CSV table of C-alpha atoms in Angstrom, one decimal:
chain,number,residue,atom,x,y,z
A,1,MET,CA,0.0,0.0,0.0
A,2,PRO,CA,1.5,3.4,-1.0
A,3,PHE,CA,1.9,6.0,1.9
A,4,SER,CA,-0.7,8.6,1.9
A,5,SER,CA,0.2,11.8,0.2
A,6,ASP,CA,-2.2,13.7,2.5
A,7,ILE,CA,0.2,12.9,5.4
A,8,PHE,CA,3.7,12.5,3.9
A,9,PRO,CA,5.5,14.8,1.4
A,10,PRO,CA,6.4,13.0,-1.9
A,11,PHE,CA,8.9,10.2,-1.5
A,12,PRO,CA,12.0,10.4,-3.8
A,13,GLU,CA,12.3,7.7,-6.3
A,14,MET,CA,15.4,5.5,-6.2
A,15,ALA,CA,17.1,6.0,-9.6
A,16,PRO,CA,19.1,3.4,-11.5
A,17,GLY,CA,22.7,3.7,-10.6
A,18,GLU,CA,21.9,5.3,-7.2
A,19,VAL,CA,22.8,4.0,-3.8
A,20,TRP,CA,20.9,4.5,-0.6
A,21,LEU,CA,22.6,4.0,2.7
A,22,VAL,CA,19.8,3.1,5.0
A,23,GLY,CA,19.6,2.4,8.8
A,24,ALA,CA,17.5,-0.7,9.7
A,25,GLY,CA,17.2,0.3,13.4
A,26,PRO,CA,18.0,-1.9,16.4
A,27,GLY,CA,16.3,-5.0,15.2
A,28,ASP,CA,12.5,-5.0,15.6
A,29,PRO,CA,11.0,-4.4,12.2
A,30,ARG,CA,8.3,-2.1,13.7
A,31,LEU,CA,11.1,0.4,14.5
A,32,LEU,CA,12.0,1.0,10.9
A,33,THR,CA,11.5,4.4,9.6
A,34,VAL,CA,8.9,5.0,6.9
A,35,MET,CA,11.6,6.1,4.5
A,36,ALA,CA,13.5,2.8,5.1
A,37,VAL,CA,10.3,0.8,4.2
A,38,HIS,CA,10.0,2.9,1.0
A,39,ALA,CA,13.6,2.2,0.1
A,40,LEU,CA,13.1,-1.5,0.6
A,41,ARG,CA,10.2,-1.5,-1.8
A,42,GLN,CA,12.3,0.5,-4.4
A,43,ALA,CA,15.6,-1.3,-4.4
A,44,ASN,CA,16.4,-4.2,-6.8
A,45,THR,CA,19.8,-4.8,-5.2
A,46,ILE,CA,20.1,-5.1,-1.4
A,47,VAL,CA,23.4,-5.4,0.5
A,48,HIS,CA,22.7,-6.1,4.2
A,49,ASP,CA,24.5,-6.6,7.4
A,50,ALA,CA,24.4,-9.5,9.8
A,51,LEU,CA,22.4,-7.5,12.4
A,52,VAL,CA,19.4,-6.8,10.0
A,53,ASP,CA,16.4,-8.9,11.1
A,54,SER,CA,15.4,-11.4,8.4
A,55,ARG,CA,11.9,-10.3,8.7
A,56,ILE,CA,12.9,-6.8,7.4
A,57,LEU,CA,14.3,-8.3,4.2
A,58,ARG,CA,10.8,-9.7,3.4
A,59,LEU,CA,9.8,-6.2,2.8
A,60,ALA,CA,11.9,-6.2,-0.4
A,61,SER,CA,10.5,-6.5,-3.8
A,62,ALA,CA,10.2,-10.0,-5.1
A,63,ASP,CA,12.8,-9.4,-7.9
A,64,ALA,CA,15.4,-7.9,-5.6
A,65,GLU,CA,18.9,-9.4,-5.5
A,66,ILE,CA,19.9,-9.8,-1.9
A,67,HIS,CA,23.7,-9.9,-0.9
A,68,PHE,CA,24.8,-10.7,2.6
A,69,ALA,CA,27.8,-8.6,3.7
A,70,GLY,CA,27.8,-9.0,7.5
A,71,LYS,CA,30.8,-8.1,9.7
A,72,ARG,CA,30.9,-9.9,13.2
A,73,GLY,CA,33.8,-9.6,15.5
A,74,GLY,CA,35.9,-12.8,15.9
A,75,ARG,CA,34.0,-14.5,12.9
A,76,PRO,CA,34.7,-14.7,9.2
A,77,SER,CA,33.4,-11.4,7.9
A,78,SER,CA,33.1,-9.4,4.6
A,79,GLN,CA,36.0,-6.9,4.3
A,80,GLN,CA,35.0,-3.3,4.0
A,81,ARG,CA,36.8,-2.8,0.8
A,82,ASP,CA,34.9,-5.7,-0.8
A,83,ILE,CA,31.6,-4.2,0.4
A,84,ASN,CA,32.6,-0.9,-1.1
A,85,GLU,CA,33.5,-2.5,-4.4
A,86,LEU,CA,30.2,-4.5,-4.5
A,87,ILE,CA,27.9,-1.5,-4.0
A,88,VAL,CA,29.9,0.5,-6.5
A,89,ALA,CA,29.8,-2.3,-9.1
A,90,GLU,CA,26.1,-2.8,-8.6
A,91,ALA,CA,25.4,0.9,-9.1
A,92,LYS,CA,27.5,0.9,-12.3
A,93,ARG,CA,25.3,-1.9,-13.5
A,94,GLY,CA,22.4,0.5,-13.4
A,95,ARG,CA,20.8,-1.2,-10.3
A,96,ARG,CA,18.9,0.6,-7.6
A,97,VAL,CA,21.1,-0.3,-4.6
A,98,LEU,CA,20.2,-0.3,-1.0
A,99,ARG,CA,23.0,-0.7,1.5
A,100,LEU,CA,21.0,-1.8,4.6
A,101,LYS,CA,22.8,-1.5,7.9
A,102,GLY,CA,21.7,-2.3,11.5
A,103,GLY,CA,21.1,0.8,13.6
A,104,ASP,CA,22.2,4.0,11.8
A,105,PRO,CA,24.6,3.9,9.0
A,106,PHE,CA,26.7,6.8,10.3
A,107,VAL,CA,26.9,5.6,13.9
A,108,PHE,CA,29.6,3.0,14.1
A,109,GLY,CA,28.2,1.6,10.8
A,110,ARG,CA,31.1,2.6,8.4
A,111,GLY,CA,28.6,4.4,6.5
A,112,GLY,CA,31.1,7.3,6.1
A,113,GLU,CA,33.6,5.0,4.4
A,114,GLU,CA,31.0,3.7,2.0
A,115,ALA,CA,29.8,7.2,1.2
A,116,ARG,CA,33.4,8.3,0.5
A,117,ALA,CA,33.9,5.3,-1.9
A,118,LEU,CA,30.7,6.3,-3.7
A,119,VAL,CA,31.8,9.9,-4.1
A,120,GLN,CA,35.1,8.7,-5.4
A,121,ALA,CA,33.4,6.6,-8.0
A,122,GLY,CA,31.0,9.4,-9.0
A,123,ILE,CA,27.9,7.6,-7.8
A,124,PRO,CA,25.1,9.6,-6.3
A,125,TYR,CA,23.8,8.4,-2.9
A,126,ARG,CA,21.3,9.2,-0.3
A,127,VAL,CA,21.4,8.6,3.5
A,128,VAL,CA,18.3,7.4,5.4
A,129,PRO,CA,19.1,7.5,9.1
A,130,GLY,CA,17.9,4.8,11.6
A,131,LEU,CA,17.5,4.4,15.2
A,132,THR,CA,21.0,3.4,16.6
A,133,ALA,CA,21.0,0.7,19.2
A,134,GLY,CA,23.1,2.9,21.6
A,135,LEU,CA,20.1,5.2,22.2
A,136,ALA,CA,17.1,2.9,21.3
A,137,ALA,CA,18.1,-0.1,23.4
A,138,PRO,CA,18.6,1.8,26.6
A,139,ALA,CA,15.4,3.8,26.0
A,140,LEU,CA,13.3,0.6,25.6
A,141,ALA,CA,15.0,-0.8,28.8
A,142,GLY,CA,13.9,2.3,30.8
A,143,ILE,CA,17.2,4.1,30.6
A,144,PRO,CA,17.0,7.7,29.2
A,145,ALA,CA,20.2,8.8,27.3
A,146,THR,CA,19.9,12.0,29.2
A,147,SER,CA,18.0,13.3,32.2
A,148,ARG,CA,18.0,16.4,34.2
A,149,ASP,CA,18.4,14.3,37.3
A,150,THR,CA,21.6,12.6,36.2
A,151,ASN,CA,23.3,14.0,33.1
A,152,HIS,CA,23.2,16.6,30.4
A,153,ALA,CA,25.5,14.7,28.0
A,154,VAL,CA,26.1,11.1,26.9
A,155,ILE,CA,29.2,9.5,25.3
A,156,LEU,CA,28.8,6.8,22.5
A,157,ALA,CA,32.0,4.8,22.2
A,158,ALA,CA,33.0,1.7,20.2
A,159,GLY,CA,34.5,-0.9,22.6
A,160,HIS,CA,36.5,-2.9,20.0
A,161,ARG,CA,39.2,-0.2,19.9
A,162,ALA,CA,40.2,-1.0,23.5
A,163,ALA,CA,43.6,-2.6,22.9
A,164,GLY,CA,47.0,-0.9,23.5
A,165,ASP,CA,48.3,1.9,25.8
A,166,GLU,CA,46.7,4.6,23.6
A,167,GLY,CA,43.3,2.9,23.8
A,168,ALA,CA,43.6,2.6,27.5
A,169,ALA,CA,44.4,6.3,27.9
A,170,ASP,CA,41.3,7.2,25.8
A,171,TRP,CA,39.0,5.2,28.1
A,172,GLU,CA,40.5,6.8,31.2
A,173,ALA,CA,39.9,10.2,29.6
A,174,LEU,CA,36.3,9.4,28.9
A,175,ALA,CA,35.7,8.1,32.4
A,176,ALA,CA,37.1,11.4,33.7
A,177,THR,CA,34.3,13.3,32.1
A,178,GLY,CA,31.9,11.9,34.6
A,179,GLN,CA,29.3,11.5,31.8
A,180,PRO,CA,27.5,8.3,31.1
A,181,ILE,CA,29.1,6.1,28.5
A,182,VAL,CA,27.3,3.8,26.0
A,183,LEU,CA,29.5,1.1,24.6
A,184,TYR,CA,29.0,-0.7,21.4
A,185,MET,CA,30.8,-3.9,20.5
A,186,ALA,CA,32.6,-4.1,23.9
A,187,LEU,CA,32.0,-7.5,25.4
A,188,ALA,CA,35.4,-9.0,24.2
A,189,GLN,CA,37.4,-6.0,25.7
A,190,LEU,CA,35.3,-5.4,28.7
A,191,PRO,CA,38.0,-6.3,31.4
A,192,GLU,CA,40.5,-3.8,29.8
A,193,ILE,CA,37.7,-1.1,29.5
A,194,VAL,CA,36.5,-1.5,33.0
A,195,ALA,CA,40.0,-1.3,34.4
A,196,ALA,CA,40.7,1.8,32.5
A,197,PHE,CA,37.4,3.4,33.6
A,198,GLN,CA,38.3,2.8,37.3
A,199,ARG,CA,41.8,4.2,36.7
A,200,GLY,CA,40.0,7.3,35.2
A,201,GLY,CA,38.1,7.8,38.3
A,202,LEU,CA,34.8,6.0,37.9
A,203,PRO,CA,33.8,4.4,41.3
A,204,ALA,CA,33.2,0.7,41.5
A,205,ASP,CA,29.6,1.3,42.5
A,206,THR,CA,28.8,3.2,39.3
A,207,PRO,CA,25.5,1.7,37.8
A,208,ALA,CA,25.9,-0.3,34.7
A,209,THR,CA,23.5,-2.2,32.5
A,210,ILE,CA,24.1,-4.6,29.6
A,211,ILE,CA,21.4,-5.1,27.0
A,212,SER,CA,21.9,-8.1,24.7
A,213,ASN,CA,19.9,-8.7,21.5
A,214,ALA,CA,18.0,-5.4,21.9
A,215,THR,CA,14.4,-5.5,20.7
A,216,GLY,CA,14.7,-9.1,19.7
A,217,GLY,CA,13.0,-12.3,21.0
A,218,GLU,CA,16.1,-13.3,22.9
A,219,GLU,CA,16.7,-9.8,24.5
A,220,ARG,CA,18.4,-10.0,27.9
A,221,ILE,CA,19.0,-7.2,30.3
A,222,LEU,CA,21.6,-7.3,33.1
A,223,GLU,CA,21.8,-4.7,35.8
A,224,THR,CA,24.9,-4.4,37.9
A,225,ARG,CA,27.7,-2.1,39.0
A,226,LEU,CA,31.0,-1.2,37.4
A,227,GLY,CA,33.1,-3.2,39.8
A,228,ARG,CA,31.0,-6.4,39.1
A,229,LEU,CA,30.4,-5.8,35.4
A,230,VAL,CA,33.0,-8.2,34.1
A,231,SER,CA,32.2,-11.0,36.5
A,232,ASP,CA,28.4,-10.6,36.1
A,233,ALA,CA,28.7,-10.6,32.4
A,234,LYS,CA,30.7,-13.8,32.3
A,235,VAL,CA,28.5,-15.7,34.8
A,236,SER,CA,25.3,-14.7,33.1
A,237,GLY,CA,26.6,-15.8,29.7
A,238,ILE,CA,25.6,-12.6,28.0
A,239,GLU,CA,26.6,-12.6,24.3
A,240,PRO,CA,26.8,-10.0,21.5
A,241,PRO,CA,25.4,-8.1,20.0
A,242,ALA,CA,25.2,-6.0,23.2
A,243,VAL,CA,25.0,-2.4,24.3
A,244,ILE,CA,26.5,-1.5,27.7
A,245,VAL,CA,25.5,1.7,29.6
A,246,VAL,CA,27.8,2.8,32.4
A,247,GLY,CA,26.7,5.9,34.4
A,248,ALA,CA,24.2,7.4,36.7
A,249,ASN,CA,21.4,7.3,34.2
A,250,ALA,CA,21.5,3.5,34.2
A,251,ALA,CA,20.1,3.6,37.8
A,252,LEU,CA,16.9,5.2,36.4
A,253,ARG,CA,15.7,1.9,35.1
A,254,ALA,CA,14.8,0.8,38.6
A,255,THR,CA,12.2,3.5,38.7
A,256,LEU,CA,11.1,3.8,35.0
A,257,ALA,CA,11.1,0.1,33.8
A,258,PRO,CA,8.3,-1.2,36.0
A,259,GLY,CA,5.5,0.9,34.4
A,260,MET,CA,6.8,0.7,30.8
A,261,VAL,CA,4.8,-1.1,28.2
A,262,ARG,CA,7.1,-2.4,25.4
A,263,PRO,CA,6.4,-2.2,21.7
């Protein structure tokens, strides 16, 4: 069914030889943007990440070619250069290309690298933002990103860059700000990150919450404290993909979650 023109401005058509970088949100298909659904209906080549829910792909047109190009830490993954070459090649074939990425393409999604490759190849592209898991997952768990009671800023950080002395110093500097930190892709490096946070001045009793498989049927939420974060994560068997919130705002879940009706 087309979207009503009485409500929405005209939707842009996806032209042959054009690439759209589209965010698929945190997982639940109901959290897709309307523009993302429109893009799925338009594309005849779709290149998608591992974190895109399979139900979302069922919104694609019947004749669409679908390419898996997932990147998962510690597992065989598509190389970014190969993904760039694929979307460029498909566009040069005159295809209407949808690069579908979990969350938001420009928040730890390497969308900027893909956009640069498209510019260098002379290929027009469009960006369709999506709900990034670092904000959506905590919100749906009863944890506001900001609150006047706890914080006026929030830091989003990618945890897989934790190795080495320089990385450790970066984590210490982030901890010294005193602002809540939302970690993506951090479970494997969690011991190093937590140690650096504590060296940077975060107390062991700082509230912390892990949200695994956010918005999915296997979602798990673990509430703990910074000093117990590593041991509790190990004992609970929490697995990626996961978002970790460290800071005073994580404690708001105790008050807000009980009355929350989930989507």
